[in-house]
PDB file of C-alpha atoms in Angstrom:
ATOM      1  CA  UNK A   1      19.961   8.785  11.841  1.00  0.00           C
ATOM      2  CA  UNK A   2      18.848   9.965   8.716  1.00  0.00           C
ATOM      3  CA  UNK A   3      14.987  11.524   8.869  1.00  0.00           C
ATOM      4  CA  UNK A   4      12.599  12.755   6.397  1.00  0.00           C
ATOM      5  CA  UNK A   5       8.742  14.484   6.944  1.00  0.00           C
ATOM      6  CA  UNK A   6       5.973  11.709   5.753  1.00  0.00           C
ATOM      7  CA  UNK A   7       4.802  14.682   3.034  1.00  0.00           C
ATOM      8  CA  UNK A   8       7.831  14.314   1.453  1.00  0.00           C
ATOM      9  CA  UNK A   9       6.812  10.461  -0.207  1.00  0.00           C
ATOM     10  CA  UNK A  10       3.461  11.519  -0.706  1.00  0.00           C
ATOM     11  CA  UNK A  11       2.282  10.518  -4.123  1.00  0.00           C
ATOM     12  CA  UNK A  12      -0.619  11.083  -6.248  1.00  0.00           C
ATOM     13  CA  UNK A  13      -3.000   9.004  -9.058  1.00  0.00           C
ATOM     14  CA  UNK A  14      -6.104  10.233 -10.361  1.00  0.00           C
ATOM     15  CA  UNK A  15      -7.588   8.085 -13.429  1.00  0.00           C
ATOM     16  CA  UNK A  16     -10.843   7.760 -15.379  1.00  0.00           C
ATOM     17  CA  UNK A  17     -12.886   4.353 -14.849  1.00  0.00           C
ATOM     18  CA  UNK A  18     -13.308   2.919 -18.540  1.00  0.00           C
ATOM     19  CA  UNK A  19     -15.785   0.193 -18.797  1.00  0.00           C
ATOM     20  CA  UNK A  20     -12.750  -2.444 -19.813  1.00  0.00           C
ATOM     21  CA  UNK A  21     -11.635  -1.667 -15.989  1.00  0.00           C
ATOM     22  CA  UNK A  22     -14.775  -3.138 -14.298  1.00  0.00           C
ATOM     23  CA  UNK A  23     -16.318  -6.357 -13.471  1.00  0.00           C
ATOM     24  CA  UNK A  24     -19.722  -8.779 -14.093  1.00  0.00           C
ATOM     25  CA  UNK A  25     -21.257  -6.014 -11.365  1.00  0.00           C
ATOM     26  CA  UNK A  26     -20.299  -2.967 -13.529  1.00  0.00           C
ATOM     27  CA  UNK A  27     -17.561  -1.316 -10.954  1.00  0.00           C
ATOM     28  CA  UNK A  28     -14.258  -1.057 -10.690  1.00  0.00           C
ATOM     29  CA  UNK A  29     -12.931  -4.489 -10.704  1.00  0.00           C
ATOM     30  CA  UNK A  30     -10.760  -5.102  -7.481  1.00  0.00           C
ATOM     31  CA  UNK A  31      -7.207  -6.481  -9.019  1.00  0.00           C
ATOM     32  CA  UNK A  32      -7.119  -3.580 -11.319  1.00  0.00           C
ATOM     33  CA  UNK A  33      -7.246  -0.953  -7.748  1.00  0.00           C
ATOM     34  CA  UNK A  34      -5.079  -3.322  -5.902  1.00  0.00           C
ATOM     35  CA  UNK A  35      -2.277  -2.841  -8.946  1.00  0.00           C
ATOM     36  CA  UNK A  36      -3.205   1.198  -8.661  1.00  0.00           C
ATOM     37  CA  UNK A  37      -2.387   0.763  -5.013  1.00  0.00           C
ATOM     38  CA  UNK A  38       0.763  -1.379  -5.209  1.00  0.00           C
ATOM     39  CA  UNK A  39       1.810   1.263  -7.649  1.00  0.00           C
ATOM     40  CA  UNK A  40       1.520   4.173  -5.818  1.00  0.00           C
ATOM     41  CA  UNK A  41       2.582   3.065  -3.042  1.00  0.00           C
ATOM     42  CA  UNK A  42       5.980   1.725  -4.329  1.00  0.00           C
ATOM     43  CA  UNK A  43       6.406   5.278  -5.353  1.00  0.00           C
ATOM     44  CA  UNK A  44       6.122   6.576  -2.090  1.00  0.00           C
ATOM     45  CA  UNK A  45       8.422   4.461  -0.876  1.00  0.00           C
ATOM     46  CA  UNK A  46      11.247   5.019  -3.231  1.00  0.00           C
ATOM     47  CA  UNK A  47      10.532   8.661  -2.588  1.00  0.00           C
ATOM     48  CA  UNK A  48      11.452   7.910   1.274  1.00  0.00           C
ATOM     49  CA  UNK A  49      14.476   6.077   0.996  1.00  0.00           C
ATOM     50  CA  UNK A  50      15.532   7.365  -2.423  1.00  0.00           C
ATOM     51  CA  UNK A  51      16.611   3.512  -2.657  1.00  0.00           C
ATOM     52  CA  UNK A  52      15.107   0.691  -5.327  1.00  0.00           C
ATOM     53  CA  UNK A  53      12.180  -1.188  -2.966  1.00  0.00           C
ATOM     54  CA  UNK A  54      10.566  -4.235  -3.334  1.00  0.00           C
ATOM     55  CA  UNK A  55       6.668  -4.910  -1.902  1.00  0.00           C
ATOM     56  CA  UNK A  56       7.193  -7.237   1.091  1.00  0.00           C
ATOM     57  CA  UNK A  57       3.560  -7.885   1.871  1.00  0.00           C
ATOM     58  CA  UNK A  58       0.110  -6.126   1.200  1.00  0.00           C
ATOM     59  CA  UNK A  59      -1.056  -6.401   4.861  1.00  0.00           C
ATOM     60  CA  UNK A  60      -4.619  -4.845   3.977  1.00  0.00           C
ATOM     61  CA  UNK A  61      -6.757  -3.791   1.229  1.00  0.00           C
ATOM     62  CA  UNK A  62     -10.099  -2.601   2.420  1.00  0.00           C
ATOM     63  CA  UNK A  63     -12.774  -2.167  -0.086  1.00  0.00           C
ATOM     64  CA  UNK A  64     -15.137   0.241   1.463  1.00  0.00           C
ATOM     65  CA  UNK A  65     -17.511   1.551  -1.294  1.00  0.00           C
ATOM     66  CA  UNK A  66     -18.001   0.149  -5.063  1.00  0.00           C
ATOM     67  CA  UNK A  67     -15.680   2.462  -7.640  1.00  0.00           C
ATOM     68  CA  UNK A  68     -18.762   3.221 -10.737  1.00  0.00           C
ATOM     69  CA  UNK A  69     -17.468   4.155 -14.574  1.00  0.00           C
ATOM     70  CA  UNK A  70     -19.615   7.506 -13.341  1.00  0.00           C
ATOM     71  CA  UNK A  71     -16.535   7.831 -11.255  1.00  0.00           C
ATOM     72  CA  UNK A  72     -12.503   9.121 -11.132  1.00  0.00           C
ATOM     73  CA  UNK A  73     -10.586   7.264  -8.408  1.00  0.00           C
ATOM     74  CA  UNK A  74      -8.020   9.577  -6.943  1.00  0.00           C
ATOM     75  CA  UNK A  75      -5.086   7.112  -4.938  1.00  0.00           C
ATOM     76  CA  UNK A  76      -3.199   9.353  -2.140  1.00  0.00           C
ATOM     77  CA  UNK A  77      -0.636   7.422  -0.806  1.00  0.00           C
ATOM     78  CA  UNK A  78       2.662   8.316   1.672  1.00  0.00           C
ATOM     79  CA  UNK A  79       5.038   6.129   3.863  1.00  0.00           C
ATOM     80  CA  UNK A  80       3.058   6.270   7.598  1.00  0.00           C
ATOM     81  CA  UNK A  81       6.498   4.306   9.555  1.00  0.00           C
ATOM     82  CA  UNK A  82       9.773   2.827   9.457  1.00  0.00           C
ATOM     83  CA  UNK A  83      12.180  -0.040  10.608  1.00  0.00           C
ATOM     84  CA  UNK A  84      14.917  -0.902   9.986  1.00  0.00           C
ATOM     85  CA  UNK A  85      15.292  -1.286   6.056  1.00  0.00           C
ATOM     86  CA  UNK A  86      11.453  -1.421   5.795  1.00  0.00           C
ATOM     87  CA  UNK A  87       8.403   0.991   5.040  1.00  0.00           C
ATOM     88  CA  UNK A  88       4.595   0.735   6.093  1.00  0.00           C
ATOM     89  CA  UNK A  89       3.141   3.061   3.444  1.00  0.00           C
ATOM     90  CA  UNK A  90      -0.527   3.707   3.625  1.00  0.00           C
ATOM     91  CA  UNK A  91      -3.016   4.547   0.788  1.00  0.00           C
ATOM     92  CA  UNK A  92      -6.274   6.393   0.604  1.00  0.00           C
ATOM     93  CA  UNK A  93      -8.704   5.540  -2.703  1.00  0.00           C
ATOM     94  CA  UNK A  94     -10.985   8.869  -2.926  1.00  0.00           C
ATOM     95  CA  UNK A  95     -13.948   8.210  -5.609  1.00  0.00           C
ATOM     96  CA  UNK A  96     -15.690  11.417  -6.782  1.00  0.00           C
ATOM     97  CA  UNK A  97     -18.738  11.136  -9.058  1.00  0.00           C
ATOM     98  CA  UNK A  98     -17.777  12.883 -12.409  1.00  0.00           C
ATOM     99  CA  UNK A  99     -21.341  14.286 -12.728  1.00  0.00           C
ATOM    100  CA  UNK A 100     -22.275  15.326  -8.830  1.00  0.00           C
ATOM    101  CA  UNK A 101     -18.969  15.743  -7.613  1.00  0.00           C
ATOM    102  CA  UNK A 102     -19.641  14.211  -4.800  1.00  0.00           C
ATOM    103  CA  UNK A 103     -16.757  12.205  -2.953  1.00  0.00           C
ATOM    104  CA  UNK A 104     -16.183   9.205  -1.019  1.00  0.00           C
ATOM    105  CA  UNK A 105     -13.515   6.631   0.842  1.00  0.00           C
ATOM    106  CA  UNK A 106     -13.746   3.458  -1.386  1.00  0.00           C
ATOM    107  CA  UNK A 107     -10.858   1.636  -0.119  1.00  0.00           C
ATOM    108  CA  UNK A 108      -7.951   2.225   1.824  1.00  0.00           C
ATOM    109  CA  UNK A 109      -4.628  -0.315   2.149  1.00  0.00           C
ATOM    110  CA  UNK A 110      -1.069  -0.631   3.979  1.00  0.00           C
ATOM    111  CA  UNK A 111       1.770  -1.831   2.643  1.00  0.00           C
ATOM    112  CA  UNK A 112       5.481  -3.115   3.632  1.00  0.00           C
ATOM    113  CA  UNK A 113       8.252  -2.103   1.203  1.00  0.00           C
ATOM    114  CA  UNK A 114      11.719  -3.470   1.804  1.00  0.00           C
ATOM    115  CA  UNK A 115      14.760  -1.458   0.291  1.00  0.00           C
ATOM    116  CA  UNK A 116      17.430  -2.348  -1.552  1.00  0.00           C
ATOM    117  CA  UNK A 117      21.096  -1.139  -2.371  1.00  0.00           C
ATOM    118  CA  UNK A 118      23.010  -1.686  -5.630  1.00  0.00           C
ATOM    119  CA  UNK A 119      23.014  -5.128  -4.784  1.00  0.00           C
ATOM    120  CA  UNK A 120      19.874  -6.270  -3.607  1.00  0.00           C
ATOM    121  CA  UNK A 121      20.707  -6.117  -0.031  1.00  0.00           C
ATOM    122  CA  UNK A 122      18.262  -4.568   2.279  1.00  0.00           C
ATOM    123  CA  UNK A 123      19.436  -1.179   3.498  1.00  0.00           C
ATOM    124  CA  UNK A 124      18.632   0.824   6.614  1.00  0.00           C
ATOM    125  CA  UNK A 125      15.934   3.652   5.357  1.00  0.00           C
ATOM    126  CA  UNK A 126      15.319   7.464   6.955  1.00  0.00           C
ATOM    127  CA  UNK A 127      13.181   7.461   9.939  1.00  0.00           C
ATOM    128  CA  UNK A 128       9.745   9.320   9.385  1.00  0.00           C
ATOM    129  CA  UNK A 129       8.514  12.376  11.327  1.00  0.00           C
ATOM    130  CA  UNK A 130       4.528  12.691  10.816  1.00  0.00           C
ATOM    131  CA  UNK A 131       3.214  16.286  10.857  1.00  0.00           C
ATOM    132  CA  UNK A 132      -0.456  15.740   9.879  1.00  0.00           C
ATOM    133  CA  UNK A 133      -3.258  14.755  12.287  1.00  0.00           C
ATOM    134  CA  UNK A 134      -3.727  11.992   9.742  1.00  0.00           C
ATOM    135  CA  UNK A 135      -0.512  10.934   9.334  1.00  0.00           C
ATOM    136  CA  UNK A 136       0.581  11.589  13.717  1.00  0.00           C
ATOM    137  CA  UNK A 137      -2.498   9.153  13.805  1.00  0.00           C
ATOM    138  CA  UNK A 138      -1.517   6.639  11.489  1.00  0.00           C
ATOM    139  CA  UNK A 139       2.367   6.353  12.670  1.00  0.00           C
ATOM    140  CA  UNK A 140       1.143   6.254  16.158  1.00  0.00           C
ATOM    141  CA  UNK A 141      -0.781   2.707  15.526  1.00  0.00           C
ATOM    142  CA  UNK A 142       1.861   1.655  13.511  1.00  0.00           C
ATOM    143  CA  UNK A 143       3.710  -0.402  15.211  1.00  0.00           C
ATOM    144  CA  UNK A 144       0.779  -2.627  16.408  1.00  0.00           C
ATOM    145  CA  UNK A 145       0.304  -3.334  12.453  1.00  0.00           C
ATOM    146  CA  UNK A 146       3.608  -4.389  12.561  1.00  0.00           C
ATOM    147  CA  UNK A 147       3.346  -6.714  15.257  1.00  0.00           C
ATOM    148  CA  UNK A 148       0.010  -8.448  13.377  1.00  0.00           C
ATOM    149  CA  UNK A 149       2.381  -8.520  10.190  1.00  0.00           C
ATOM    150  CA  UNK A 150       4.981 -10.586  12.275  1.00  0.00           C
ATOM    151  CA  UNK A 151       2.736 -12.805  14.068  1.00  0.00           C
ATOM    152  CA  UNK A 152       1.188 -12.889  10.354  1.00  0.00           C
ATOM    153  CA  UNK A 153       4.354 -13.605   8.962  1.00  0.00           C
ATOM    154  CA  UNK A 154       5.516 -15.953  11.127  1.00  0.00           C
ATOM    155  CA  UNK A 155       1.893 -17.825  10.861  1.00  0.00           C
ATOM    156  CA  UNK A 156       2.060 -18.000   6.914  1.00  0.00           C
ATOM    157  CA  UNK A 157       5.798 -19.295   6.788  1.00  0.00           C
ATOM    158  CA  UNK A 158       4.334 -22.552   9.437  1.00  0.00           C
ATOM    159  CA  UNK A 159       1.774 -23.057   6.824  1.00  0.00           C
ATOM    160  CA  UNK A 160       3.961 -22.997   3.814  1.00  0.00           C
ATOM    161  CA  UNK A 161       5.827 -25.817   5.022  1.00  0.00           C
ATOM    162  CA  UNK A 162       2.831 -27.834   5.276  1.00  0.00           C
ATOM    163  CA  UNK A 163       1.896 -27.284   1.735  1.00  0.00           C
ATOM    164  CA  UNK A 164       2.814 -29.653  -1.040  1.00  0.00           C
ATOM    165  CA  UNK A 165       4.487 -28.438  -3.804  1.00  0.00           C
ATOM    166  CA  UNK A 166       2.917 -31.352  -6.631  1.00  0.00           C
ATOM    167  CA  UNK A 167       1.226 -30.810  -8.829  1.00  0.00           C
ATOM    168  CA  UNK A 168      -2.072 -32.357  -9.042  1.00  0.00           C
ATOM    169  CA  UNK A 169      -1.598 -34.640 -11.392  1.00  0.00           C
ATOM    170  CA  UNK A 170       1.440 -35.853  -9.923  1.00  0.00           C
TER     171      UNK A 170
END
């Protein structure tokens, strides 16, 4: 089986907050960092498996601390475990105060990337050996994340099929 070290998806995005990227409360408003974070984190995943990848769920986004225009937002993100043809790929959002320089956790997420071959099949991806106390951490609770994304999973699909699909007006 095919394995490659967690540093090697590791991925990077610092930007600026403008004040066209924040909300009525004058911070960083939160579907603008959640498409930061889906970004970066689909890049880490087609660093892993070197395969196209499609987001299968956004299990978490955790907004810890408001993002200010004062501010840069630096995303860190790498893939943390594997399955079969999936990816849990984890991402830290690091705020530093442009003036002080002072740095905080604003928001951290996981993720589930599926890959794909040539023709949108899923594909078996490398395992992933963590080196990092971070990342030894993070792939070590792993797969009890997984399990709440099944039982998650498996709880959202019930619910679908009580939904109705008219429209209102209907």
């Amino acid at each position: 089986m095919e394995q490659r070290f967690a540093r090697e998806s590791r991925c990077f995005k610092t930007s600026r907050i403008f004040p066209t990227d924040v909300n009525n409360h004058n911070t960083l408003f939160g579907g603008k960092l959640m498409s930061y974070i889906d970004d970066i984190a689909s890049i880490a995943a087609h660093k892993h498996c070197r395969r196209s990848v499609v987001t299968a769920s956004t299990d978490s986004v955790d907004f810890l601390s408001p993002i200010h225009t004062s501010d840069s937002v630096c995303l860190e993100s790498f893939v943390t475990w594997t399955g079969k043809s999936s990816m849990e790929v984890f991402v830290k959002v690091v705020t530093e105060d442009l003036k002080t320089g002072a740095r905080k956790i604003a928001a951290t997420s996981f993720l589930t990337f599926v890959a794909l071959d040539d023709n949108k099949v899923p594909v078996e991806v490398p395992q992933v050996i963590p080196e990092t106390e971070e990342e030894t951490k993070l792939h070590e609770s792993a797969p009890q994340r997984a399990e709440m994304r099944r039982m998650r999973r498996v709880e959202s699909k019930k619910l679908a099929g009580f939904f109705t699909m008219k429209y209102p007006w209907e």
